[in-house]
Each structure stands twice: as C-alpha cells, then as structure tokens.
CSV table of C-alpha atoms in Angstrom, one decimal:
chain,number,residue,atom,x,y,z
A,1,MET,CA,9.1,11.6,57.9
A,2,MET,CA,10.7,13.8,55.1
A,3,ASN,CA,12.8,10.9,53.9
A,4,SER,CA,9.7,8.7,53.6
A,5,ILE,CA,7.9,11.4,51.6
A,6,LYS,CA,10.9,11.8,49.3
A,7,LYS,CA,11.1,8.0,48.7
A,8,ASN,CA,7.4,7.9,47.9
A,9,LEU,CA,7.7,10.8,45.5
A,10,THR,CA,10.7,9.2,43.8
A,11,LEU,CA,8.9,5.9,43.5
A,12,LEU,CA,5.8,7.7,42.0
A,13,ALA,CA,8.0,9.5,39.5
A,14,VAL,CA,9.6,6.2,38.4
A,15,LEU,CA,6.2,4.6,38.0
A,16,ILE,CA,4.9,7.5,35.9
A,17,LEU,CA,7.9,7.4,33.6
A,18,ALA,CA,7.5,3.6,33.2
A,19,ALA,CA,3.9,4.0,32.4
A,20,SER,CA,4.6,6.7,29.9
A,21,SER,CA,7.3,4.5,28.2
A,22,ILE,CA,4.8,1.6,27.9
A,23,ALA,CA,2.1,3.9,26.5
A,24,LEU,CA,4.5,5.3,23.8
A,25,THR,CA,5.6,1.8,22.9
A,26,GLN,CA,2.0,0.7,22.5
A,27,MET,CA,1.2,3.7,20.2
A,28,GLU,CA,3.8,2.7,17.7
A,29,ALA,CA,2.9,0.2,15.0
A,30,THR,CA,5.7,-1.9,13.5
A,31,GLY,CA,7.5,-0.2,10.7
A,32,TRP,CA,8.3,-2.4,7.6
A,33,ASN,CA,10.7,-2.1,4.6
A,34,ILE,CA,9.6,-3.5,1.2
A,35,ASP,CA,11.9,-6.2,-0.3
A,36,LYS,CA,11.3,-5.1,-3.9
A,37,SER,CA,13.1,-8.1,-5.4
A,38,HIS,CA,10.2,-10.2,-4.0
A,39,SER,CA,7.3,-7.7,-4.4
A,40,SER,CA,5.2,-6.5,-7.2
A,41,ILE,CA,2.4,-4.1,-8.2
A,42,ASP,CA,0.6,-5.6,-11.1
A,43,PHE,CA,-2.7,-5.0,-13.0
A,44,SER,CA,-4.9,-6.7,-15.5
A,45,VAL,CA,-7.4,-5.3,-18.0
A,46,ARG,CA,-9.5,-7.0,-20.7
A,47,HIS,CA,-8.7,-6.4,-24.4
A,48,PHE,CA,-11.7,-7.7,-26.3
A,49,PHE,CA,-12.0,-11.0,-24.5
A,50,THR,CA,-8.5,-11.6,-23.3
A,51,PRO,CA,-6.9,-10.2,-20.1
A,52,VAL,CA,-3.7,-8.1,-20.7
A,53,ASN,CA,-1.3,-8.0,-17.8
A,54,GLY,CA,1.1,-5.3,-16.8
A,55,THR,CA,3.2,-4.1,-13.9
A,56,PHE,CA,4.7,-0.9,-12.4
A,57,ASN,CA,8.4,-1.3,-11.8
A,58,ASP,CA,9.0,1.9,-9.8
A,59,TYR,CA,7.0,2.5,-6.6
A,60,ASN,CA,7.4,3.4,-2.9
A,61,ALA,CA,5.4,2.3,0.1
A,62,THR,CA,5.2,3.2,3.7
A,63,VAL,CA,4.0,0.3,5.8
A,64,ASN,CA,3.4,0.6,9.5
A,65,PHE,CA,1.4,-2.4,10.5
A,66,ASP,CA,0.6,-4.4,13.7
A,67,PRO,CA,-2.6,-6.5,13.9
A,68,ALA,CA,-2.6,-5.8,17.6
A,69,ASN,CA,-2.4,-2.0,17.0
A,70,LEU,CA,-4.5,-1.1,14.0
A,71,ALA,CA,-5.2,2.3,15.3
A,72,GLU,CA,-1.6,3.4,14.6
A,73,SER,CA,-1.2,1.3,11.5
A,74,ASN,CA,-1.1,2.8,8.0
A,75,LEU,CA,-0.4,1.7,4.4
A,76,ASP,CA,0.6,4.4,1.8
A,77,VAL,CA,1.7,3.6,-1.7
A,78,GLU,CA,3.1,5.8,-4.4
A,79,VAL,CA,3.5,4.5,-8.0
A,80,MET,CA,5.5,6.1,-10.8
A,81,ILE,CA,3.4,6.0,-14.0
A,82,SER,CA,6.4,6.1,-16.3
A,83,SER,CA,7.4,2.7,-15.0
A,84,VAL,CA,4.4,0.9,-16.6
A,85,ASP,CA,5.4,-2.3,-18.3
A,86,THR,CA,3.1,-4.4,-20.4
A,87,LYS,CA,5.8,-6.2,-22.3
A,88,ASN,CA,5.0,-4.0,-25.4
A,89,GLU,CA,7.0,-0.8,-25.8
A,90,LYS,CA,4.5,0.8,-28.2
A,91,ARG,CA,1.6,0.2,-25.9
A,92,ASP,CA,3.5,1.3,-22.9
A,93,GLY,CA,4.3,4.6,-24.6
A,94,HIS,CA,0.7,5.1,-25.6
A,95,LEU,CA,-0.4,4.6,-22.0
A,96,LEU,CA,1.8,7.5,-20.9
A,97,THR,CA,0.1,10.0,-23.3
A,98,GLY,CA,-3.0,12.1,-22.7
A,99,ASP,CA,-5.2,9.3,-24.2
A,100,PHE,CA,-4.7,7.5,-20.9
A,101,PHE,CA,-2.5,8.5,-17.9
A,102,ASP,CA,-1.0,11.7,-19.2
A,103,ALA,CA,2.2,10.9,-17.2
A,104,GLU,CA,3.8,14.2,-18.0
A,105,THR,CA,1.1,16.1,-16.1
A,106,TYR,CA,0.3,13.4,-13.6
A,107,PRO,CA,3.5,11.4,-13.0
A,108,LYS,CA,2.3,9.5,-9.9
A,109,MET,CA,-0.7,7.6,-8.6
A,110,MET,CA,-1.2,7.3,-4.9
A,111,PHE,CA,-3.1,5.4,-2.2
A,112,LYS,CA,-3.1,6.9,1.3
A,113,SER,CA,-4.9,5.0,4.0
A,114,VAL,CA,-6.9,6.8,6.7
A,115,LYS,CA,-7.7,3.7,8.8
A,116,ILE,CA,-7.2,-0.1,8.8
A,117,GLU,CA,-9.8,-2.5,10.2
A,118,ALA,CA,-9.8,-6.2,10.8
A,119,ALA,CA,-12.1,-8.3,8.5
A,120,GLY,CA,-11.5,-11.8,9.7
A,121,GLU,CA,-8.6,-14.1,10.5
A,122,ASN,CA,-5.5,-12.5,8.9
A,123,GLN,CA,-7.9,-10.4,6.8
A,124,PHE,CA,-7.9,-6.6,6.9
A,125,VAL,CA,-9.3,-3.6,5.0
A,126,ALA,CA,-7.3,-0.4,4.5
A,127,HIS,CA,-9.8,2.5,4.0
A,128,GLY,CA,-8.1,5.3,2.1
A,129,ASP,CA,-7.9,7.8,-0.8
A,130,LEU,CA,-6.8,6.6,-4.3
A,131,THR,CA,-5.6,9.4,-6.6
A,132,ILE,CA,-5.1,8.8,-10.3
A,133,LYS,CA,-4.5,11.8,-12.5
A,134,ASP,CA,-6.5,14.7,-10.9
A,135,VAL,CA,-9.2,12.4,-9.4
A,136,THR,CA,-9.3,11.2,-5.8
A,137,LYS,CA,-11.8,8.7,-4.6
A,138,ARG,CA,-12.3,6.9,-1.2
A,139,VAL,CA,-11.8,3.1,-1.7
A,140,GLU,CA,-11.5,0.0,0.4
A,141,LEU,CA,-8.3,-1.9,-0.1
A,142,PRO,CA,-8.7,-5.5,1.3
A,143,PHE,CA,-5.5,-7.3,2.1
A,144,GLN,CA,-4.4,-10.6,3.7
A,145,LEU,CA,-1.5,-11.0,6.1
A,146,LEU,CA,0.2,-14.1,4.6
A,147,GLY,CA,2.4,-14.7,7.7
A,148,VAL,CA,5.1,-13.3,10.0
A,149,MET,CA,8.3,-15.1,11.0
A,150,ASP,CA,11.8,-14.5,12.2
A,151,HIS,CA,14.2,-13.9,9.3
A,152,PRO,CA,16.3,-17.1,9.0
A,153,ARG,CA,19.4,-15.1,7.9
A,154,ARG,CA,19.2,-11.8,9.7
A,155,GLU,CA,19.1,-11.9,13.5
A,156,GLY,CA,16.6,-9.7,15.2
A,157,VAL,CA,14.7,-9.1,11.9
A,158,LYS,CA,11.2,-10.3,11.1
A,159,ILE,CA,9.8,-11.0,7.7
A,160,ALA,CA,6.1,-10.8,6.6
A,161,GLY,CA,4.0,-10.9,3.5
A,162,ILE,CA,0.8,-9.2,2.5
A,163,SER,CA,-1.4,-9.6,-0.6
A,164,SER,CA,-4.1,-7.4,-1.9
A,165,SER,CA,-6.4,-7.1,-4.9
A,166,LEU,CA,-8.6,-4.2,-5.8
A,167,VAL,CA,-10.9,-3.7,-8.8
A,168,ILE,CA,-11.5,-0.1,-10.1
A,169,ASP,CA,-13.3,1.4,-13.1
A,170,ARG,CA,-10.6,3.2,-15.1
A,171,ASN,CA,-13.2,5.7,-16.4
A,172,ASP,CA,-13.8,6.9,-12.9
A,173,TYR,CA,-10.3,8.3,-13.0
A,174,GLY,CA,-10.3,9.6,-16.6
A,175,VAL,CA,-7.8,6.9,-17.7
A,176,GLY,CA,-9.0,6.6,-21.3
A,177,THR,CA,-10.3,9.7,-23.1
A,178,GLY,CA,-12.3,10.1,-26.3
A,179,GLY,CA,-12.8,6.8,-28.1
A,180,TYR,CA,-10.5,5.1,-25.5
A,181,ALA,CA,-13.1,5.7,-22.8
A,182,GLU,CA,-15.3,3.1,-24.5
A,183,THR,CA,-15.2,-0.4,-23.1
A,184,ALA,CA,-16.0,-2.6,-26.0
A,185,VAL,CA,-12.3,-3.0,-26.9
A,186,ILE,CA,-10.5,-2.1,-23.6
A,187,GLY,CA,-12.4,-3.2,-20.6
A,188,GLY,CA,-13.5,-0.6,-18.0
A,189,GLU,CA,-12.6,-2.7,-15.0
A,190,VAL,CA,-9.0,-2.9,-14.0
A,191,THR,CA,-7.7,-5.4,-11.4
A,192,ILE,CA,-4.8,-4.1,-9.3
A,193,ASN,CA,-2.7,-6.7,-7.3
A,194,LEU,CA,-0.2,-5.8,-4.6
A,195,ASN,CA,2.1,-8.5,-3.3
A,196,LEU,CA,4.6,-7.2,-0.8
A,197,GLU,CA,7.4,-9.0,1.1
A,198,LEU,CA,8.3,-7.0,4.2
A,199,THR,CA,11.1,-6.9,6.7
A,200,THR,CA,11.3,-5.0,9.9
A,201,LYS,CA,13.3,-1.8,10.0
C-alpha cells in the first residue's frame, strides 16, 4: 500500500514539474538579434516641396517576438541622435544643436512598447511610448512580419524580417525651435521607417 502511494506521489511530482516546464516555455517569446548590415532606421521630411531623406547609423533594439505569444512579446528601440546622417555634414551638425534635437542634452530617442496586438495577417501594432528630447507620447507603431525561415547557412538559427512606418509631428516633440518650428520651409510631418533583419539568439 505504502509503495503504491509513493509511486503515485512520484508520478504526480513528475507531472507537476513537466507542466511547469511547459508553462515557462510558453511564457517566453522568441528573442532576436538585429543584423545591422541588413537593417536601417530612416526618416523623411519635406523641405519646401521635396522630401529630404536621412538615417540614424547607431541604434540598439530589443526584440522578443512570437506571433503565437504576443502577451510576452516586446519591441524596444534606442537611437543615438549624434549618428544622424542626411548626406550633408553642415545640415547634420545643425540638427544636433538646440535648434532641433539638442543632442548634447538629449543624446537618445527611444521607443518602448507596452503591448503588441495582431492587426491582420502578418500585421501587428506595437503600442508604446516614444521619447524625443524631454517629451514622451504614447504612439502606435504598426509593423509587418515579412517572413520567417531557417537560416540557410547557420544550422538551428532562424531568420526573419519586420518593416514599420510611423508618421509623427516633429513639433509635438520640440524638434525645431524658434523660426524652425514653422512648417513652410521644413515640413512638420516626419516619416520614420524601420526595416530590421533578425536572427534568433
């Protein structure tokens, strides 16, 4: 009788441990690394009538994402303002001053997600806080999962791509002070594009 009870207790303990292990696995969204040689964070803003394009060359991102486990997924991005590049050294230097980003005081801009929701087939929205200079606003960052596949040259590694585009008003964040806040010459709307190639950790 005692042996039977011990066997049942042992079996119960094994089942509990197995269930706990499964639950922990389900709670963890897939962690991804960014392949920066095939990724970019770009922007576009109007000058009079013509769009002027630029990029930020230095950034970091934390991507934990699984379409089947959005509750534990997150997308956080940190961009170094000093890395701005519009292919014009004089303009880039001006953007770093107090007229625009004031990079010495505010060296980074950040997006930190609070939740990610599905919005259609391979379409998602990351709800989160965008901080530029000393202003933080809640925004919705829509993004598309471009695909997921086994890496052809690295066994056991997966590769994925995501693409996103967000339009903000630069004056909402104080990017453009004094006469530079006016939008007749430099447009108020700025389009930010994220294209990230990801590999599993």
